[in-house]
Coordinates of C-alpha atoms and ligand atoms in Angstrom, one line a residue:
M282 CA -139.4 -21.8 -18.0
A283 CA -140.2 -22.5 -14.3
E284 CA -138.0 -20.7 -12.2
Q285 CA -135.9 -23.0 -9.9
A286 CA -135.1 -23.0 -6.2
P287 CA -131.9 -20.8 -5.9
R288 CA -129.2 -23.2 -5.2
H289 CA -126.0 -22.7 -2.7
P290 CA -123.6 -25.2 -3.7
S291 CA -122.4 -25.6 0.2
R292 CA -123.4 -28.0 3.1
F293 CA -125.1 -25.2 4.6
G294 CA -128.7 -23.8 4.1
V295 CA -129.6 -20.6 3.5
L296 CA -131.7 -17.4 5.4
Y297 CA -134.2 -16.2 3.2
V298 CA -135.5 -12.6 4.3
V299 CA -138.8 -12.5 2.8
A300 CA -141.0 -9.2 2.7
T301 CA -144.9 -9.7 3.2
P302 CA -147.3 -7.3 2.1
L303 CA -148.5 -3.8 4.4
G304 CA -152.3 -4.8 3.7
N305 CA -153.1 -6.0 0.0
L306 CA -152.2 -9.6 -0.4
E307 CA -152.1 -8.8 -4.2
D308 CA -148.5 -7.5 -3.4
F309 CA -147.2 -10.8 -2.5
S310 CA -145.1 -11.9 -4.8
P311 CA -144.9 -15.3 -6.2
R312 CA -141.1 -15.9 -5.1
A313 CA -142.2 -14.7 -1.7
V314 CA -144.8 -17.6 -1.4
R315 CA -143.1 -20.4 -3.3
V316 CA -140.1 -19.8 -1.1
L317 CA -142.2 -19.9 2.1
R318 CA -143.9 -23.1 1.1
E319 CA -140.2 -24.6 0.2
V320 CA -138.1 -23.5 3.3
D321 CA -137.9 -26.3 5.9
L322 CA -138.4 -23.3 8.5
V323 CA -140.6 -20.0 8.9
L324 CA -139.7 -17.1 11.2
A325 CA -142.7 -15.2 12.0
E326 CA -142.6 -12.4 14.3
D327 CA -146.8 -13.4 15.2
T328 CA -147.6 -17.0 14.6
R329 CA -151.5 -16.0 14.2
T330 CA -150.7 -13.6 11.7
F331 CA -148.6 -15.5 9.7
G332 CA -150.9 -18.3 10.3
K333 CA -153.9 -16.2 8.0
L334 CA -151.2 -15.5 5.1
A335 CA -150.3 -19.1 5.3
Q336 CA -153.6 -20.6 4.9
R337 CA -154.8 -18.1 2.3
F338 CA -151.3 -18.9 0.2
G339 CA -151.4 -22.8 1.0
I340 CA -148.1 -22.3 3.1
Q341 CA -147.3 -25.3 5.5
S342 CA -143.9 -25.2 6.1
K343 CA -142.6 -25.3 9.9
V344 CA -143.2 -22.1 11.5
W345 CA -141.3 -20.8 14.7
S346 CA -141.7 -17.6 16.5
Y347 CA -138.9 -15.1 16.0
H348 CA -140.1 -11.6 18.2
E349 CA -138.3 -9.1 19.8
Q350 CA -138.3 -11.2 23.2
N351 CA -137.1 -14.1 22.0
E352 CA -134.7 -12.6 19.3
R353 CA -130.9 -13.1 21.2
V354 CA -131.8 -17.0 22.1
Q355 CA -133.7 -17.7 18.9
A356 CA -130.9 -15.9 16.2
E357 CA -128.2 -18.3 17.0
K358 CA -130.2 -21.4 17.3
V359 CA -131.6 -20.6 14.0
A360 CA -128.0 -19.9 12.9
Q361 CA -127.0 -23.3 14.2
C362 CA -130.3 -25.0 12.0
I363 CA -128.9 -22.9 9.0
A364 CA -125.3 -24.2 9.4
D365 CA -126.7 -27.8 9.8
G366 CA -128.2 -27.6 6.3
Q367 CA -131.4 -26.0 7.0
S368 CA -133.5 -23.6 4.8
V369 CA -134.9 -20.9 6.7
A370 CA -137.3 -17.8 6.0
L371 CA -137.6 -14.9 8.0
T372 CA -140.4 -12.9 8.0
S373 CA -142.3 -10.3 10.0
D374 CA -145.8 -9.3 10.5
A375 CA -146.2 -6.9 7.2
G376 CA -143.1 -5.4 5.3
T377 CA -139.5 -6.0 4.9
P378 CA -137.8 -8.0 8.2
T379 CA -135.3 -6.0 10.0
I380 CA -136.7 -2.5 9.1
S381 CA -138.0 -1.4 12.3
D382 CA -138.8 -5.1 13.1
P383 CA -136.9 -8.2 14.5
G384 CA -133.9 -10.1 12.5
F385 CA -131.0 -7.8 12.4
R386 CA -129.4 -10.3 15.0
L387 CA -130.0 -13.4 13.1
V388 CA -128.8 -12.0 9.9
A389 CA -125.5 -10.7 11.7
A390 CA -125.3 -14.0 13.4
C391 CA -125.4 -15.6 9.6
R392 CA -123.1 -13.3 8.3
A393 CA -120.3 -13.6 10.9
Q394 CA -120.7 -17.3 10.6
G395 CA -120.3 -17.1 6.7
L396 CA -123.9 -18.7 6.1
P397 CA -125.6 -17.6 2.7
V398 CA -128.0 -15.0 3.5
V399 CA -130.9 -14.0 0.5
T400 CA -133.0 -11.1 -0.3
V401 CA -136.8 -12.0 -1.6
P402 CA -137.6 -8.4 -1.4
G403 CA -140.9 -6.7 -1.4
P404 CA -143.0 -4.0 0.5
C405 CA -141.5 -1.5 2.3
A406 CA -143.9 1.3 4.1
L407 CA -141.2 3.8 4.4
I408 CA -140.1 3.1 0.3
A409 CA -143.7 3.2 -0.6
A410 CA -144.3 6.4 1.1
L411 CA -141.8 8.0 -0.2
S412 CA -141.8 6.8 -3.7
I413 CA -145.3 8.5 -3.8
S414 CA -144.9 11.6 -2.0
G415 CA -143.3 13.8 -5.0
L416 CA -140.5 14.8 -2.5
P417 CA -136.6 14.6 -3.4
T418 CA -135.6 10.5 -3.4
D419 CA -132.0 11.2 -4.4
R420 CA -131.2 11.7 -0.4
F421 CA -133.2 10.6 2.6
R422 CA -133.2 9.8 6.3
F423 CA -134.9 7.1 8.0
E424 CA -135.3 7.6 11.8
G425 CA -137.9 4.7 12.7
F426 CA -140.1 5.7 15.5
L427 CA -139.6 8.8 17.1
P428 CA -138.7 8.3 20.9
V429 CA -141.5 8.2 22.9
K430 CA -140.0 11.0 25.5
E431 CA -141.3 14.2 25.0
G432 CA -137.8 15.8 25.2
K433 CA -136.1 13.1 23.2
R434 CA -139.1 13.4 20.8
R435 CA -138.8 17.2 20.3
E436 CA -134.8 16.9 19.8
A437 CA -135.3 14.3 16.8
L438 CA -137.6 16.2 15.1
A439 CA -135.5 19.1 15.7
Q440 CA -133.0 17.5 14.3
A441 CA -134.9 16.3 11.1
L442 CA -135.9 19.9 10.4
E443 CA -132.2 20.8 10.1
E444 CA -131.5 18.6 7.2
T445 CA -131.5 19.6 3.8
C446 CA -133.3 16.1 2.6
P447 CA -136.5 14.5 3.5
T448 CA -136.6 12.6 7.0
I449 CA -138.9 9.9 7.5
F450 CA -140.2 8.5 10.4
Y451 CA -143.0 5.3 11.6
E452 CA -145.8 7.2 13.4
S453 CA -148.8 5.7 15.5
P454 CA -152.5 6.4 15.2
H455 CA -152.1 7.6 18.9
R456 CA -149.1 10.0 18.7
I457 CA -149.8 11.6 15.1
V458 CA -151.5 14.8 16.5
K459 CA -149.3 15.3 19.3
T460 CA -146.2 14.9 16.6
L461 CA -147.7 17.0 13.7
S462 CA -148.7 20.0 16.5
A463 CA -144.7 19.6 17.3
I464 CA -143.8 20.1 14.3
A465 CA -145.8 22.8 13.4
E466 CA -145.0 25.0 16.3
M467 CA -141.3 24.3 15.6
A468 CA -141.9 25.1 11.7
H469 CA -145.6 25.6 10.7
D470 CA -144.8 26.3 7.0
R471 CA -142.3 23.2 6.2
E472 CA -143.5 20.5 3.7
V473 CA -145.1 17.4 5.4
F474 CA -146.1 14.1 3.8
V475 CA -148.2 12.0 5.9
A476 CA -149.4 8.2 4.5
R477 CA -151.8 6.4 6.2
E478 CA -152.8 3.2 5.4
L479 CA -150.6 2.3 2.7
T480 CA -152.6 -0.8 0.0
K481 CA -155.2 -1.1 2.4
L482 CA -159.2 0.0 2.0
H483 CA -158.6 3.8 3.7
E484 CA -155.4 4.7 2.3
E485 CA -154.9 8.3 2.6
A486 CA -151.9 10.4 1.3
L487 CA -151.8 14.0 2.0
K488 CA -148.9 16.6 1.6
A489 CA -149.1 20.2 2.8
T490 CA -147.8 22.7 5.0
A491 CA -147.1 21.2 9.0
G492 CA -149.8 23.8 10.2
A493 CA -152.1 22.5 7.9
L494 CA -151.6 19.2 8.5
A495 CA -151.7 19.5 12.0
E496 CA -155.1 21.2 12.3
D497 CA -156.7 18.7 9.8
Y498 CA -155.4 16.0 11.9
R499 CA -156.9 17.6 15.0
N500 CA -159.9 18.1 13.6
R501 CA -160.6 14.4 13.2
S502 CA -163.4 12.9 15.4
S503 CA -161.1 9.6 15.3
I504 CA -157.8 8.6 14.1
K505 CA -157.1 5.0 13.4
G506 CA -154.1 3.0 11.1
E507 CA -150.7 3.3 10.6
F508 CA -148.9 6.0 9.3
V509 CA -145.8 7.2 7.6
L510 CA -144.4 10.9 8.1
I511 CA -142.0 12.5 6.0
I512 CA -140.6 15.8 7.0
S513 CA -139.2 17.7 3.5
G514 CA -135.7 18.7 3.6
A515 CA -135.0 22.6 5.1
P516 CA -133.9 24.9 2.0
K517 CA -130.4 24.8 1.3
R518 CA -128.6 28.1 2.7
A519 CA -126.7 30.0 0.4
R520 CA -122.9 30.2 1.0
C521 CA -121.6 33.3 2.5
A522 CA -119.0 35.6 0.4
S523 CA -115.7 35.4 2.1
Ligands
SAM202 N1 -141.1 -3.6 8.6 C1 -141.9 -2.7 8.2 C2 -141.9 -2.3 6.6 O1 -141.3 -2.8 6.2 O2 -141.9 -1.2 6.6 C3 -142.4 -2.4 9.2 C4 -142.6 -2.3 10.6 S1 -142.7 -1.2 11.9 C5 -142.6 -2.3 13.3 C6 -144.8 -0.8 11.4 C7 -144.7 0.3 11.3 O3 -144.6 0.3 9.8 C8 -146.3 1.1 11.4 O4 -146.2 1.5 12.7 C9 -146.5 2.2 10.6 O5 -145.7 3.4 10.9 C10 -145.4 1.3 9.2 N2 -146.5 1.0 8.4 C11 -146.7 -0.1 8.3 N3 -147.6 -0.5 7.3 C12 -148.3 0.5 6.9 C13 -149.1 1.0 5.9 N4 -150.0 0.3 5.5 N5 -149.4 2.2 5.7 C14 -148.4 3.0 6.7 N6 -147.4 2.8 7.5 C15 -147.4 1.8 7.8

């Protein structure tokens, strides 16, 4: 039997938080496509990027831009549309909206007004990387992007090296060598996992000591793509006998 669109027995619309592929379009779930086709309004971080997906999957819904710069203004406006009965889908350029992406203000505004918020889950780079890392997953920390300023960056890395669970960062191709070198300087033998271009043609995943990975990346003539970096947890210290 065909699935029916979720019904909410209220006069309000619904905010759907819809994950989109990280790269491989086969990861776009049938439910995500259906919801995007059915809603009154789609919010897209970059309307041109969404336009390509929309064209490929026959999505003809109205699209508004929703990004970091207009988030404050749009959140109130969109929450009002939902309060007035419209259904809205929040998307981002890739992966799960609100995870190192705009959207949290809109979700918070809807929740504050008692408006329905529904997840249409799917790809998320940090979970995709962690799940293939072979590192323990029962506890982990996600720190998003490292600070750009050197001092704060080192502080964040030092903190990660203290933790007994894996710490996950998003990283850019311009800074990956610098970051790996800094980790290697602080903890040469700590196990690190680097995932690049997940689900894409040049997908690559490497697990080695920080020292070995820093050297590998330093020796590359060009570095392209998107990265997830995971620093394994510090060994638990034996308790002192009292
Ligand atoms: N909301 C997204 C998610 O669910 O993962 C993350 C958005 S954040 C602005 C973009 C960062 O996610 C990239 O700079 C990179 O660190 C990571 N990322 C996104 N796609 C990736 C991929 N295919 N492979 C590796 N990392 C990726």
